[in-house]
PDB file of C-alpha atoms in Angstrom:
ATOM      1  CA  MET E1230     -11.399-186.937  91.136  1.00 51.00           C
ATOM      2  CA  ARG E1231      -7.786-186.928  90.252  1.00 52.00           C
ATOM      3  CA  ARG E1232      -6.724-185.938  86.709  1.00 51.00           C
ATOM      4  CA  SER E1233      -3.949-187.693  84.919  1.00 52.00           C
ATOM      5  CA  ARG E1234      -0.733-185.921  84.041  1.00 56.00           C
ATOM      6  CA  PRO E1235      -1.242-185.939  80.202  1.00 53.00           C
ATOM      7  CA  SER E1236      -4.645-184.251  80.418  1.00 53.00           C
ATOM      8  CA  ARG E1237      -3.284-181.646  82.883  1.00 56.00           C
ATOM      9  CA  THR E1238      -0.413-180.894  80.428  1.00 52.00           C
ATOM     10  CA  LEU E1239      -2.871-180.586  77.571  1.00 46.00           C
ATOM     11  CA  LEU E1240      -5.093-178.251  79.597  1.00 49.00           C
ATOM     12  CA  THR E1241      -2.090-176.060  80.522  1.00 54.00           C
ATOM     13  CA  ALA E1242      -0.973-175.886  76.879  1.00 50.00           C
ATOM     14  CA  LEU E1243      -4.463-174.919  75.696  1.00 46.00           C
ATOM     15  CA  THR E1244      -4.715-172.220  78.372  1.00 52.00           C
ATOM     16  CA  ALA E1245      -1.345-170.744  77.341  1.00 50.00           C
ATOM     17  CA  LEU E1246      -2.291-170.841  73.645  1.00 46.00           C
ATOM     18  CA  THR E1247      -5.594-169.087  74.355  1.00 48.00           C
ATOM     19  CA  ALA E1248      -3.813-166.380  76.337  1.00 49.00           C
ATOM     20  CA  LEU E1249      -1.304-165.776  73.546  1.00 44.00           C
ATOM     21  CA  THR E1250      -4.008-165.614  70.901  1.00 45.00           C
ATOM     22  CA  THR E1251      -6.082-163.174  72.936  1.00 44.00           C
ATOM     23  CA  THR E1252      -3.057-160.976  73.623  1.00 44.00           C
ATOM     24  CA  ALA E1253      -2.020-160.948  69.966  1.00 45.00           C
ATOM     25  CA  CYS E1254      -5.514-160.054  68.807  1.00 46.00           C
ATOM     26  CA  GLY E1255      -6.008-157.495  71.538  1.00 46.00           C
ATOM     27  CA  ALA E1256      -2.816-155.613  70.628  1.00 45.00           C
ATOM     28  CA  THR E1257      -4.434-154.042  67.568  1.00 45.00           C
ATOM     29  CA  ARG E1258      -4.301-150.275  67.821  1.00 48.00           C
ATOM     30  CA  GLN E1259      -7.663-148.554  67.733  1.00 48.00           C
ATOM     31  CA  PRO E1260      -7.843-145.285  65.802  1.00 47.00           C
ATOM     32  CA  ASN E1261      -8.180-142.147  67.849  1.00 51.00           C
ATOM     33  CA  ASP E1262     -10.524-139.474  66.521  1.00 50.00           C
ATOM     34  CA  ALA E1263      -7.982-136.793  67.458  1.00 53.00           C
ATOM     35  CA  GLU E1264      -5.233-138.327  65.307  1.00 52.00           C
ATOM     36  CA  PRO E1265      -5.140-138.032  61.508  1.00 48.00           C
ATOM     37  CA  PRO E1266      -5.345-141.320  59.620  1.00 47.00           C
ATOM     38  CA  PRO E1267      -1.997-142.842  58.726  1.00 48.00           C
ATOM     39  CA  ALA E1268      -0.616-141.861  55.351  1.00 47.00           C
ATOM     40  CA  PRO E1269      -0.764-144.589  52.734  1.00 43.00           C
ATOM     41  CA  ARG E1270       2.517-146.348  52.124  1.00 47.00           C
ATOM     42  CA  ASN E1271       4.030-145.841  48.745  1.00 45.00           C
ATOM     43  CA  ARG E1272       5.649-148.987  47.617  1.00 43.00           C
ATOM     44  CA  PRO E1273       8.337-148.637  44.994  1.00 42.00           C
ATOM     45  CA  THR E1274       7.479-150.369  41.804  1.00 41.00           C
ATOM     46  CA  THR E1275       9.964-152.879  40.585  1.00 41.00           C
ATOM     47  CA  SER E1276      10.676-153.388  36.960  1.00 40.00           C
ATOM     48  CA  HIS E1277      11.869-156.664  35.640  1.00 39.00           C
ATOM     49  CA  PRO E1278      14.723-156.539  33.142  1.00 38.00           C
ATOM     50  CA  ALA E1279      14.038-157.713  29.651  1.00 34.00           C
ATOM     51  CA  PRO E1280      14.988-161.329  29.054  1.00 36.00           C
ATOM     52  CA  GLN E1281      18.589-161.698  27.978  1.00 36.00           C
ATOM     53  CA  PRO E1282      19.274-163.134  24.541  1.00 37.00           C
ATOM     54  CA  SER E1283      20.413-166.710  24.689  1.00 46.00           C
ATOM     55  CA  SER E1284      23.567-165.828  22.791  1.00 49.00           C
ATOM     56  CA  PRO E1285      25.914-162.991  23.696  1.00 53.00           C
ATOM     57  CA  SER E1286      25.958-159.899  21.483  1.00 73.00           C
ATOM     58  CA  PRO E1287      29.033-160.024  19.272  1.00 82.00           C
ATOM     59  CA  ALA E1288      31.306-157.008  18.919  1.00 81.00           C
ATOM     60  CA  ASP E1289      30.966-156.944  15.106  1.00 79.00           C
ATOM     61  CA  GLY E1290      27.295-157.924  14.974  1.00 82.00           C
ATOM     62  CA  THR E1291      26.537-160.034  11.911  1.00 87.00           C
ATOM     63  CA  ASP E1292      28.933-158.244   9.542  1.00 89.00           C
ATOM     64  CA  VAL E1293      30.915-160.964   7.769  1.00 91.00           C
ATOM     65  CA  GLY E1294      33.034-158.203   6.184  1.00 91.00           C
ATOM     66  CA  ALA E1295      34.452-157.388   9.632  1.00 93.00           C
ATOM     67  CA  CYS E1296      36.456-160.634   9.422  1.00 94.00           C
ATOM     68  CA  THR E1297      38.454-159.784   6.291  1.00 93.00           C
ATOM     69  CA  ASP E1298      41.338-158.500   8.433  1.00 94.00           C
ATOM     70  CA  GLY E1299      41.530-161.759  10.417  1.00 93.00           C
ATOM     71  CA  ASN E1300      40.104-160.342  13.662  1.00 94.00           C
ATOM     72  CA  CYS E1301      36.391-160.390  14.349  1.00 95.00           C
ATOM     73  CA  GLU E1302      33.550-161.557  16.538  1.00 95.00           C
ATOM     74  CA  ILE E1303      30.288-162.130  14.661  1.00 95.00           C
ATOM     75  CA  ALA E1304      27.014-163.990  15.028  1.00 94.00           C
ATOM     76  CA  VAL E1305      25.794-166.214  12.219  1.00 95.00           C
ATOM     77  CA  THR E1306      22.366-167.757  11.737  1.00 95.00           C
ATOM     78  CA  GLU E1307      22.902-169.411   8.369  1.00 95.00           C
ATOM     79  CA  PRO E1308      25.720-170.836   6.273  1.00 96.00           C
ATOM     80  CA  VAL E1309      28.336-168.210   5.300  1.00 96.00           C
ATOM     81  CA  THR E1310      31.818-168.084   3.787  1.00 96.00           C
ATOM     82  CA  ILE E1311      34.440-165.800   5.298  1.00 96.00           C
ATOM     83  CA  TYR E1312      37.779-164.900   3.712  1.00 96.00           C
ATOM     84  CA  PHE E1313      40.689-163.709   5.868  1.00 95.00           C
ATOM     85  CA  PRO E1314      44.521-163.625   5.790  1.00 93.00           C
ATOM     86  CA  ALA E1315      46.200-167.001   6.292  1.00 91.00           C
ATOM     87  CA  PRO E1316      48.926-167.233   8.939  1.00 88.00           C
ATOM     88  CA  ASP E1317      52.449-166.033   8.093  1.00 80.00           C
ATOM     89  CA  ASP E1318      51.284-164.199   4.948  1.00 76.00           C
ATOM     90  CA  ALA E1319      50.481-167.474   3.194  1.00 76.00           C
ATOM     91  CA  GLY E1320      47.657-165.954   1.143  1.00 87.00           C
ATOM     92  CA  ARG E1321      43.966-166.138   1.944  1.00 92.00           C
ATOM     93  CA  ALA E1322      42.157-168.603   4.168  1.00 93.00           C
ATOM     94  CA  THR E1323      38.496-169.537   4.036  1.00 95.00           C
ATOM     95  CA  LEU E1324      36.063-170.362   6.825  1.00 96.00           C
ATOM     96  CA  SER E1325      32.854-171.918   5.503  1.00 96.00           C
ATOM     97  CA  VAL E1326      30.072-172.376   8.026  1.00 96.00           C
ATOM     98  CA  THR E1327      28.029-175.212   6.544  1.00 96.00           C
ATOM     99  CA  LYS E1328      25.372-175.710   9.221  1.00 96.00           C
ATOM    100  CA  VAL E1329      23.922-173.507  11.979  1.00 95.00           C
ATOM    101  CA  GLY E1330      20.947-174.258  14.196  1.00 93.00           C
ATOM    102  CA  PRO E1331      19.792-174.237  17.783  1.00 92.00           C
ATOM    103  CA  LYS E1332      22.745-175.606  19.757  1.00 93.00           C
ATOM    104  CA  GLU E1333      24.697-176.722  16.665  1.00 94.00           C
ATOM    105  CA  ILE E1334      27.346-175.580  14.217  1.00 95.00           C
ATOM    106  CA  GLU E1335      29.504-177.215  11.524  1.00 96.00           C
ATOM    107  CA  TYR E1336      32.298-175.577   9.543  1.00 96.00           C
ATOM    108  CA  GLU E1337      35.347-176.122   7.345  1.00 95.00           C
ATOM    109  CA  VAL E1338      38.574-174.111   7.235  1.00 94.00           C
ATOM    110  CA  LYS E1339      40.916-174.090   4.210  1.00 92.00           C
ATOM    111  CA  SER E1340      44.318-172.459   3.854  1.00 90.00           C
ATOM    112  CA  GLY E1341      46.685-173.504   1.076  1.00 85.00           C
ATOM    113  CA  ASN E1342      46.778-177.315   1.237  1.00 83.00           C
ATOM    114  CA  ASN E1343      45.513-177.374   4.825  1.00 86.00           C
ATOM    115  CA  ARG E1344      41.953-178.307   5.559  1.00 89.00           C
ATOM    116  CA  SER E1345      40.163-178.705   8.891  1.00 91.00           C
ATOM    117  CA  THR E1346      36.548-179.406   9.789  1.00 93.00           C
ATOM    118  CA  GLY E1347      34.751-178.865  13.072  1.00 93.00           C
ATOM    119  CA  GLY E1348      31.308-179.316  14.471  1.00 94.00           C
ATOM    120  CA  ALA E1349      29.548-179.216  17.809  1.00 94.00           C
ATOM    121  CA  GLU E1350      26.091-179.926  19.185  1.00 94.00           C
ATOM    122  CA  GLY E1351      24.615-178.959  22.526  1.00 92.00           C
ATOM    123  CA  PRO E1352      24.391-175.869  24.694  1.00 89.00           C
ATOM    124  CA  GLY E1353      27.752-174.223  25.393  1.00 87.00           C
ATOM    125  CA  GLN E1354      29.570-176.493  22.943  1.00 94.00           C
ATOM    126  CA  GLY E1355      31.989-175.389  20.268  1.00 94.00           C
ATOM    127  CA  CYS E1356      35.291-175.911  18.512  1.00 95.00           C
ATOM    128  CA  LEU E1357      38.678-174.223  18.423  1.00 94.00           C
ATOM    129  CA  THR E1358      40.745-174.468  15.265  1.00 93.00           C
ATOM    130  CA  TYR E1359      44.398-173.397  15.236  1.00 93.00           C
ATOM    131  CA  LEU E1360      45.431-172.625  11.671  1.00 90.00           C
ATOM    132  CA  ARG E1361      49.201-172.478  11.055  1.00 89.00           C
ATOM    133  CA  ASP E1362      51.191-172.172   7.839  1.00 83.00           C
ATOM    134  CA  ARG E1363      52.138-175.871   8.024  1.00 83.00           C
ATOM    135  CA  GLY E1364      48.993-177.446   9.412  1.00 84.00           C
ATOM    136  CA  SER E1365      46.008-177.025  11.623  1.00 87.00           C
ATOM    137  CA  GLY E1366      44.434-178.603  14.664  1.00 89.00           C
ATOM    138  CA  ASN E1367      40.961-178.843  16.135  1.00 90.00           C
ATOM    139  CA  SER E1368      39.567-179.248  19.615  1.00 92.00           C
ATOM    140  CA  CYS E1369      35.821-179.483  20.281  1.00 93.00           C
ATOM    141  CA  GLY E1370      33.784-179.605  23.490  1.00 93.00           C
ATOM    142  CA  ALA E1371      32.426-177.253  26.156  1.00 93.00           C
ATOM    143  CA  LEU E1372      33.637-173.704  25.473  1.00 88.00           C
ATOM    144  CA  ASP E1373      33.306-170.293  27.035  1.00 81.00           C
ATOM    145  CA  PRO E1374      31.989-167.944  24.318  1.00 78.00           C
ATOM    146  CA  THR E1375      34.585-165.260  25.150  1.00 85.00           C
ATOM    147  CA  ARG E1376      37.282-164.241  22.710  1.00 88.00           C
ATOM    148  CA  PRO E1377      40.159-166.736  22.474  1.00 90.00           C
ATOM    149  CA  THR E1378      43.729-165.657  23.137  1.00 90.00           C
ATOM    150  CA  PRO E1379      45.913-164.833  20.100  1.00 89.00           C
ATOM    151  CA  ARG E1380      48.709-167.363  19.390  1.00 90.00           C
ATOM    152  CA  PRO E1381      52.012-166.526  17.702  1.00 91.00           C
ATOM    153  CA  GLY E1382      52.110-167.834  14.129  1.00 89.00           C
ATOM    154  CA  ALA E1383      48.497-169.076  14.212  1.00 91.00           C
ATOM    155  CA  VAL E1384      45.030-167.851  13.385  1.00 94.00           C
ATOM    156  CA  VAL E1385      42.607-169.032  16.066  1.00 95.00           C
ATOM    157  CA  ILE E1386      39.031-169.739  15.030  1.00 95.00           C
ATOM    158  CA  GLN E1387      36.399-170.391  17.663  1.00 95.00           C
ATOM    159  CA  ALA E1388      32.815-171.374  16.877  1.00 95.00           C
ATOM    160  CA  THR E1389      30.381-171.629  19.788  1.00 94.00           C
ATOM    161  CA  THR E1390      26.783-172.839  19.630  1.00 93.00           C
ATOM    162  CA  GLY E1391      23.859-170.709  20.754  1.00 89.00           C
ATOM    163  CA  THR E1392      20.487-171.887  22.032  1.00 86.00           C
ATOM    164  CA  ASP E1393      18.482-169.697  19.649  1.00 90.00           C
ATOM    165  CA  GLY E1394      19.979-170.874  16.336  1.00 90.00           C
ATOM    166  CA  THR E1395      22.764-168.294  16.386  1.00 92.00           C
ATOM    167  CA  ALA E1396      26.415-169.333  16.521  1.00 93.00           C
ATOM    168  CA  LEU E1397      29.190-167.047  17.727  1.00 94.00           C
ATOM    169  CA  LEU E1398      32.375-166.952  15.624  1.00 94.00           C
ATOM    170  CA  HIS E1399      35.713-165.500  16.632  1.00 95.00           C
ATOM    171  CA  ILE E1400      38.668-165.179  14.307  1.00 95.00           C
ATOM    172  CA  VAL E1401      41.821-164.026  16.095  1.00 95.00           C
ATOM    173  CA  SER E1402      45.081-163.367  14.249  1.00 93.00           C
ATOM    174  CA  PRO E1403      48.449-162.732  15.902  1.00 88.00           C
TER     175      PRO E1403
END
């Protein structure tokens, strides 16, 4: 009786698979009574780092008083009012944070007759306010929470949202 080619191929494949399986199983080393048992392997334990806070740690913590010189980086979790020098020795300026929550912040800046408001919602969102002796300007959107660059003749205020209800504030004077 003549076998067909597909069944012969199948039989060859099964024979090869059986041989491989037998060889793999037969390669197990048997212990020798004259040899000591293998030493147990010590596996290094791995520690997992603590979860990172969802907002970066500010240089000045939560100390609103650190901003009185016009240069600070603080975290706020509730409405606060901060007083600092206005640009070009034009007296005192005021930053009033009016709303802080998870992924949101709203604030108002006053200096002399100048007034500017800003607000942002969403992760990684924030506002930059440039306060000058003759006016101010705002820009809001996606921001990196790092310290903004000082600008000649301007106080730069940056407010960035945090996911945990903490907002990061930077005030940078020239």
